[in-house]
Structure formats: structure tokens, C-alpha cells
Short mmCIF file of C-alpha atoms and ligand atoms in Angstrom, two decimals:
data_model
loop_
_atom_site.label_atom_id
_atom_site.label_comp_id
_atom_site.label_asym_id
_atom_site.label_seq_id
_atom_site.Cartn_x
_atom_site.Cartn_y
_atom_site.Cartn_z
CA UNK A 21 -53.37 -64.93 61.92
CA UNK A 22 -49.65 -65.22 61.35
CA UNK A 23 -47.09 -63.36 63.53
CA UNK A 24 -44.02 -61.75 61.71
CA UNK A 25 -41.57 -59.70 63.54
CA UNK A 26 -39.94 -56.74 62.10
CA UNK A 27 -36.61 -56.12 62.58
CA UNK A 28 -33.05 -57.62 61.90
CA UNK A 29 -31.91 -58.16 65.49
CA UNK A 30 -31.25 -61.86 65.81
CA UNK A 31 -31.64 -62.03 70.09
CA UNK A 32 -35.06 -60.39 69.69
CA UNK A 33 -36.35 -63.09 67.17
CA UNK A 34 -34.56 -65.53 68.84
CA UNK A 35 -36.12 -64.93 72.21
CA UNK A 36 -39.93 -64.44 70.66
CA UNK A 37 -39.30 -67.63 68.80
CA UNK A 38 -38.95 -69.47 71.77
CA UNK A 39 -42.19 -68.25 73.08
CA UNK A 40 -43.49 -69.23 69.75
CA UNK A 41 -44.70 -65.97 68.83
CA UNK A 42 -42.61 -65.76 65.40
CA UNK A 43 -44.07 -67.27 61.95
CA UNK A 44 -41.88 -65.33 60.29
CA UNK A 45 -39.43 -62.36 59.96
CA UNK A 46 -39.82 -58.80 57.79
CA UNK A 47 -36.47 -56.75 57.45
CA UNK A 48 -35.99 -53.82 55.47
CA UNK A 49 -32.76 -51.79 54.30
CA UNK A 50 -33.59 -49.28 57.41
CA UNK A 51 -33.75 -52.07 60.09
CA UNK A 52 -30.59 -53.67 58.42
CA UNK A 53 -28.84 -50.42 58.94
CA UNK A 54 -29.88 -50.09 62.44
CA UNK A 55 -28.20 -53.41 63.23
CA UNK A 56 -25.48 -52.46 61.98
CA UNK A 57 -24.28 -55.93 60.58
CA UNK A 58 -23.61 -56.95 57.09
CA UNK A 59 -27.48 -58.13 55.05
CA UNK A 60 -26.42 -61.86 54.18
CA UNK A 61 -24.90 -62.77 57.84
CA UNK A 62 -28.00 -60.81 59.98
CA UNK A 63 -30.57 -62.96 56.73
CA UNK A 64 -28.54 -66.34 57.02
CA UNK A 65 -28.97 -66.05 60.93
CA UNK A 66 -32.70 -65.54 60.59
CA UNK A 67 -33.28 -67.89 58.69
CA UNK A 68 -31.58 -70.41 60.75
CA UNK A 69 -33.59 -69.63 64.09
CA UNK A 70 -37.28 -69.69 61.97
CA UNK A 71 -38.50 -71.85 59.45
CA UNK A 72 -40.90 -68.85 58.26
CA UNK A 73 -40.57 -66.74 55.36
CA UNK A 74 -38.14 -64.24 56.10
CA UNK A 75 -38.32 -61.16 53.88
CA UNK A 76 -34.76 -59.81 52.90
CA UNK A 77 -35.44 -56.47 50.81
CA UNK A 78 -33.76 -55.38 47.17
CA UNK A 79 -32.02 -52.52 46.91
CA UNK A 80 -31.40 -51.76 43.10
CA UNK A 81 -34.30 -49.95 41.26
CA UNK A 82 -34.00 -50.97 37.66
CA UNK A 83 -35.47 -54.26 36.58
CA UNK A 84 -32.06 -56.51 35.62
CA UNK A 85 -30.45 -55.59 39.19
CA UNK A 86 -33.10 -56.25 41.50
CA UNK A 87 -33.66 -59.55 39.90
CA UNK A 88 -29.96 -60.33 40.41
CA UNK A 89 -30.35 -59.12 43.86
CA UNK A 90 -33.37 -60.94 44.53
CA UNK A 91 -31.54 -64.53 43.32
CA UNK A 92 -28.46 -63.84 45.32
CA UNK A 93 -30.78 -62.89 48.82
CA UNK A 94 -33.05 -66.11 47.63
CA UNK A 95 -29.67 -67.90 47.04
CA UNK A 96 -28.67 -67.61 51.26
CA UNK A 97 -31.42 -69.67 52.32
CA UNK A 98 -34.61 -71.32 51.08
CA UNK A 99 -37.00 -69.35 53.52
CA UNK A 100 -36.07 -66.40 51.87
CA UNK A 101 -38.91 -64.15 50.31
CA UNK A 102 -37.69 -61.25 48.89
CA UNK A 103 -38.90 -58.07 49.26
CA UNK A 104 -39.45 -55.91 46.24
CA UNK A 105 -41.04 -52.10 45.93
CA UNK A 106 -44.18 -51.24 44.42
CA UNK A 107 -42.73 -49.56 41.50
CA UNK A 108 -42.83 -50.94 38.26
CA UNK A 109 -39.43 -52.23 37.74
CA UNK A 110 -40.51 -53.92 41.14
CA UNK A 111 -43.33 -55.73 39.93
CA UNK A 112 -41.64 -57.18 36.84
CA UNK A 113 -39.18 -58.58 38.97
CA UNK A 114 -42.32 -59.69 41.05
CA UNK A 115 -43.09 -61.52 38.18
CA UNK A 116 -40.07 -63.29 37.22
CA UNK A 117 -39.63 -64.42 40.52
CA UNK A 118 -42.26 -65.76 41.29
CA UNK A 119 -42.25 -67.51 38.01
CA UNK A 120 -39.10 -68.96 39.19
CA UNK A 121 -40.74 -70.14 42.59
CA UNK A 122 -39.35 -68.02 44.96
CA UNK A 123 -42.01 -65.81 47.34
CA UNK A 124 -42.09 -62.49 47.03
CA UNK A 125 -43.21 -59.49 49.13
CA UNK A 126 -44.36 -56.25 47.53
CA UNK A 127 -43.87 -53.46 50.24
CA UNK A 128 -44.62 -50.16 50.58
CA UNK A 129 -48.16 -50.35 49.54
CA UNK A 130 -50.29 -46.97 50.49
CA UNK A 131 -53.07 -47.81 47.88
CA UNK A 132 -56.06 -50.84 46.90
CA UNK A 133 -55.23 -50.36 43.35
CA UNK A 134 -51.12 -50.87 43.95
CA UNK A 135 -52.72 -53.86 46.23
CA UNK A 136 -54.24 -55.59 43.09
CA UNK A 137 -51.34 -54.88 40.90
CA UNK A 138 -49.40 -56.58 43.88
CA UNK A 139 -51.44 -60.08 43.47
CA UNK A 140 -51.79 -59.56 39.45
CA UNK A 141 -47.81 -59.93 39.76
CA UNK A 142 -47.52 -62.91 41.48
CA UNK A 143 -46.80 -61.33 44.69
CA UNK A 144 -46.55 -64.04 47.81
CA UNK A 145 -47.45 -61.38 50.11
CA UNK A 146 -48.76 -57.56 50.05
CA UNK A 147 -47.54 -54.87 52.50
CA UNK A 148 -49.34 -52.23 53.13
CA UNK A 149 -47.92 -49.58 55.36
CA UNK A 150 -50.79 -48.70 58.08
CA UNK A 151 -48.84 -46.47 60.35
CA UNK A 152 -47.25 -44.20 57.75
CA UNK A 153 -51.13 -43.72 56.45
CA UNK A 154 -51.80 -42.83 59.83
CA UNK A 155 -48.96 -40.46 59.88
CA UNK A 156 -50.17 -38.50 57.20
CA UNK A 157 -53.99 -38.25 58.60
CA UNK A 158 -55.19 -41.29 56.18
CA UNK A 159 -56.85 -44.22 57.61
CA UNK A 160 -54.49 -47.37 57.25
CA UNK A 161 -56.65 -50.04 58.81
CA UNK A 162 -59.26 -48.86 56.04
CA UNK A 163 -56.69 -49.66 53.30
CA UNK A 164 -56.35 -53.30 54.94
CA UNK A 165 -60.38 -52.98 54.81
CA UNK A 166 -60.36 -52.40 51.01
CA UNK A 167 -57.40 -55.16 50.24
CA UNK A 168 -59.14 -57.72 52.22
CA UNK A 169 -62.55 -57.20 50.79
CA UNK A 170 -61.04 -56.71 46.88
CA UNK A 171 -58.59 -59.94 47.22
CA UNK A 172 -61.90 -61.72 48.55
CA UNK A 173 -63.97 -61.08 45.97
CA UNK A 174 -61.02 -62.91 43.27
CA UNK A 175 -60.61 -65.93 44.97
CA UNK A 176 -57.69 -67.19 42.44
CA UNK A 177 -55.54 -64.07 44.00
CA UNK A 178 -53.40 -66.05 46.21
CA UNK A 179 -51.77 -63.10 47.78
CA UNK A 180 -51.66 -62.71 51.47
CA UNK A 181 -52.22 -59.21 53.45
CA UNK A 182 -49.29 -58.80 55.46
CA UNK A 183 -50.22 -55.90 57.43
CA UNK A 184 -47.22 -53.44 57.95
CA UNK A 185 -45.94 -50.32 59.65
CA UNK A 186 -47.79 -51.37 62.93
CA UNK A 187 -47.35 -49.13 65.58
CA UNK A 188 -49.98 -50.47 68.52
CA UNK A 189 -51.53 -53.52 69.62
CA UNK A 190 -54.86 -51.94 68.37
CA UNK A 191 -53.54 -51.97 64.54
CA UNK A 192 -52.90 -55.65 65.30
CA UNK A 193 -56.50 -56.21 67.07
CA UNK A 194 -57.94 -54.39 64.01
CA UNK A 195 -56.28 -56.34 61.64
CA UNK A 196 -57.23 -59.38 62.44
CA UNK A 197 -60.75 -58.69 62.94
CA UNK A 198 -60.42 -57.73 58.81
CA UNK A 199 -59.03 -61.23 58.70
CA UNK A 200 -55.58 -60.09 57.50
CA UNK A 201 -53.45 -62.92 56.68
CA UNK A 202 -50.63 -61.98 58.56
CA UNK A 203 -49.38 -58.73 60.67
CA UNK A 204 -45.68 -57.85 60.89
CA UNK A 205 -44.85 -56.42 64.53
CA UNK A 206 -41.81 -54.74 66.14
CA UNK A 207 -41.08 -56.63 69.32
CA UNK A 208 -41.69 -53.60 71.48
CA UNK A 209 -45.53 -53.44 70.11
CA UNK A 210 -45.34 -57.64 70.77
CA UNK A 211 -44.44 -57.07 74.62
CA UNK A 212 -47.66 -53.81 74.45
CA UNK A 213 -49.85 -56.92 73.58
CA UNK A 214 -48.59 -58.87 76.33
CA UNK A 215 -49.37 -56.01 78.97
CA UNK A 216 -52.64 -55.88 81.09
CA UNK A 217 -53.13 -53.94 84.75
CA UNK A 218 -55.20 -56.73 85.87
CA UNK A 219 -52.63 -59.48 84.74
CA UNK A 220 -49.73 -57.73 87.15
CA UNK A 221 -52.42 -56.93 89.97
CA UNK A 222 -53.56 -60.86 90.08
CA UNK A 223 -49.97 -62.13 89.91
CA UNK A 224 -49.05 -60.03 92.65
CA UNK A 225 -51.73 -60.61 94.57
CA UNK A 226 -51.39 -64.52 93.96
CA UNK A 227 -47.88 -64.32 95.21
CA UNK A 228 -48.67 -62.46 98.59
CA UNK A 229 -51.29 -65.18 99.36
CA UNK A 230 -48.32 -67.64 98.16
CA UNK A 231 -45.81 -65.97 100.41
CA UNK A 232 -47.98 -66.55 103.48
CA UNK A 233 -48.63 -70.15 103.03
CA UNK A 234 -44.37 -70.51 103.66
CA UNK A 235 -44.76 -73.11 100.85
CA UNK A 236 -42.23 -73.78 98.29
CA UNK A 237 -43.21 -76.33 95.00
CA UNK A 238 -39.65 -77.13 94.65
C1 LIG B 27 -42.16 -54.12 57.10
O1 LIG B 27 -42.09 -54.90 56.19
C2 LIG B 27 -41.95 -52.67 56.94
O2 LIG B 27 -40.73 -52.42 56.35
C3 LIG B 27 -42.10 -51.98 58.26
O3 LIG B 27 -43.23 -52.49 58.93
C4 LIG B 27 -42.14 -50.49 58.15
O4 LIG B 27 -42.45 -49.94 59.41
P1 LIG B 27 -42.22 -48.38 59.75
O5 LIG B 27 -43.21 -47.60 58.99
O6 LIG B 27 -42.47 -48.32 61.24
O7 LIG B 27 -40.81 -48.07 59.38
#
């Protein structure tokens, strides 16, 4: 299962990347805001620190501008995808991007049947939002259920499940027992996974023994 990280600040990716934890990078007009930096310099950085896709979002919503925005985000590196809404205007420009080579990642998927549309359009990669399902008392990790199963059964759909809106390491845990292709993670829920009580009690408890031997392996 691939590891994207979700957000735009460039330490955090930096940092996971050189734990090897990043396969990629998801941003979104929200987490571009929150860094407060300008789109092309936060995506240009990105892309310099990780060869993965990193998904750089549209803002227009008619057809002829988000194409033009989707060339000029595709135009500041070559591991650009861009990111496109599941709206119809989005999908055409799906389309004729991905006719033109570049990846592209439909986002803000809360349905199966917006899933197939997704992979009908040439999408690289499908997003469907899990925690915002959950918010609303609708079960996301059985929408990455349904995708999985439906893209399975049309093996010529070449779109990958890139589970999204994660909240907790058990949406990740979930999601790749469905087999999703790839989950996008805030680094805070990335450190959760790292976290067990048993992992801090044995290190301690190795380093009292340690201690006591007055050894030093340096
Ligand atoms: C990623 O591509 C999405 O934009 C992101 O996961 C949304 O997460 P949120 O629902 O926590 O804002």
C-alpha cells in the first residue's frame, strides 16, 4: 500500500521522507491556505523533496479554466497530478487530461457510482472522503469496500483508490485490509501509527538495564 501525506507543509514531508514513509503528497486549496504560502512555490518544493505524484488541486469550476489551471499546475513539475472535483465540468477536464498524459486525481468522492464515473474518465486516482462520511453517520470504509470490489470486477479500470479524509490509524488498518491502492495521511495520524505502550515500556526498560551495565557503544 502506498503512503501519501496530506498537507502542504514542506518540513513535515521533508522529515517523513527521510524515514521513507512518503510515496507521495495530496494538497488541497484548504491545506494551501493553512500554509499560508503562495500554490506554485509550496507545489515546486514538493515536488523537489519526492519523486511521487503530488496532487496540486484546480480551483476554477467551468470546464475551459480548470483545464488551463490544470496545464499550468502540470506545467511546475512533472510529478504533478492534478486534482480535479467530481463535478462534471471536473470530469471532462479528467478526460482531456489524461488524454494529454498527465495523472489526474478526482477528489471529493462520497459515492460508488461517482467512483466509476471517476475511472470511466480516465482518472489516475479516486478519492474518496472516509472521514467526512463518518462525520455525517455514513460508513466511509464501506464506500472504499464498494470501490474496491466494483473497480475489481473491470479489470481494464486502471484507477487507483486513494483513500482520503483519514482521521485514525484504524481507517488506514482498514483500508488496507480492502486492498486500497493507496491511503493519504496527515502526519499527525502517521506519528498515531507509530505509537504503542509496549514499544515505550520495552525501550525504557532496555535503557535502565543499559544504564547499569556503565557501557557506552561509542
Ligand atoms: C486529500 O486529498 C483530501 O483533500 C483530504 O484528505 C481531506 O481531508 P479532510 O476531510 O480531513 O479535510
Amino acid at each position: 500500500m502506498k503512503f501519501f501525506v496530506d498537507t502542504a507543509e514542506v518540513s513535515e514531508i521533508r522529515t517523513l521522507a527521510e524515514a521513507g514513509l512518503v510515496d507521495g503528497v495530496t494538497t488541497n486549496p484548504s491545506l494551501i491556505a493553512k500554509s499560508g504560502r503562495k500554490m506554485a512555490e509550496v507545489i515546486a518544493e514538493i515536488c523537489a523533496i519526492t519523486p511521487g505524484p503530488v496532487s496540486a488541486e484546480v480551483t476554477a469550476t467551468d470546464f475551459e479554466t480548470m483545464l488551463a489551471e490544470g496545464r499550468y499546475l502540470r506545467g511546475i513539475a512533472g510529478n504533478v497530478a492534478v486534482k480535479v472535483p467530481l463535478t462534471e465540468a471536473g470530469l471532462r477536464t479528467c478526460r482531456a487530461l489524461a488524454n494529454e498524459g498527465t495523472p489526474v486525481n478526482v477528489t471529493l468522492c462520497f459515492s460508488a457510482a461517482q467512483a466509476l464515473l471517476a475511472a470511466k474518465a480516465g482518472a489516475a486516482f479516486i478519492s474518496p472522503f472516509v472521514g467526512r462520511l463518518d462525520d455525517i453517520s455514513t460508513d466511509g470504509m464501506g464506500l472504499i469496500a464498494d470501490i474496491v470490489q466494483i473497480y475489481r470486477n473491470y479489470p481494464h479500470l486502471k484507477t487507483e483508490v486513494l483513500v482520503a479524509s483519514v482521521r485514525h490509524p484504524m481507517h488506514l488498518v482498514q483500508a488496507a485490509k480492502l486492498g486500497a491502492h493507496v491511503a493519504t495521511l496527515p502526519p499527525a495520524v502517521i506519528r498515531q501509527l507509530l505509537k504503542h505502550p509496549l514499544t515505550d515500556s520495552g525501550l525504557s526498560a532496555f535503557l535502565a538495564d543499559w544504564k547499569k551495565t556503565g557501557q557506552s557503544i561509542l
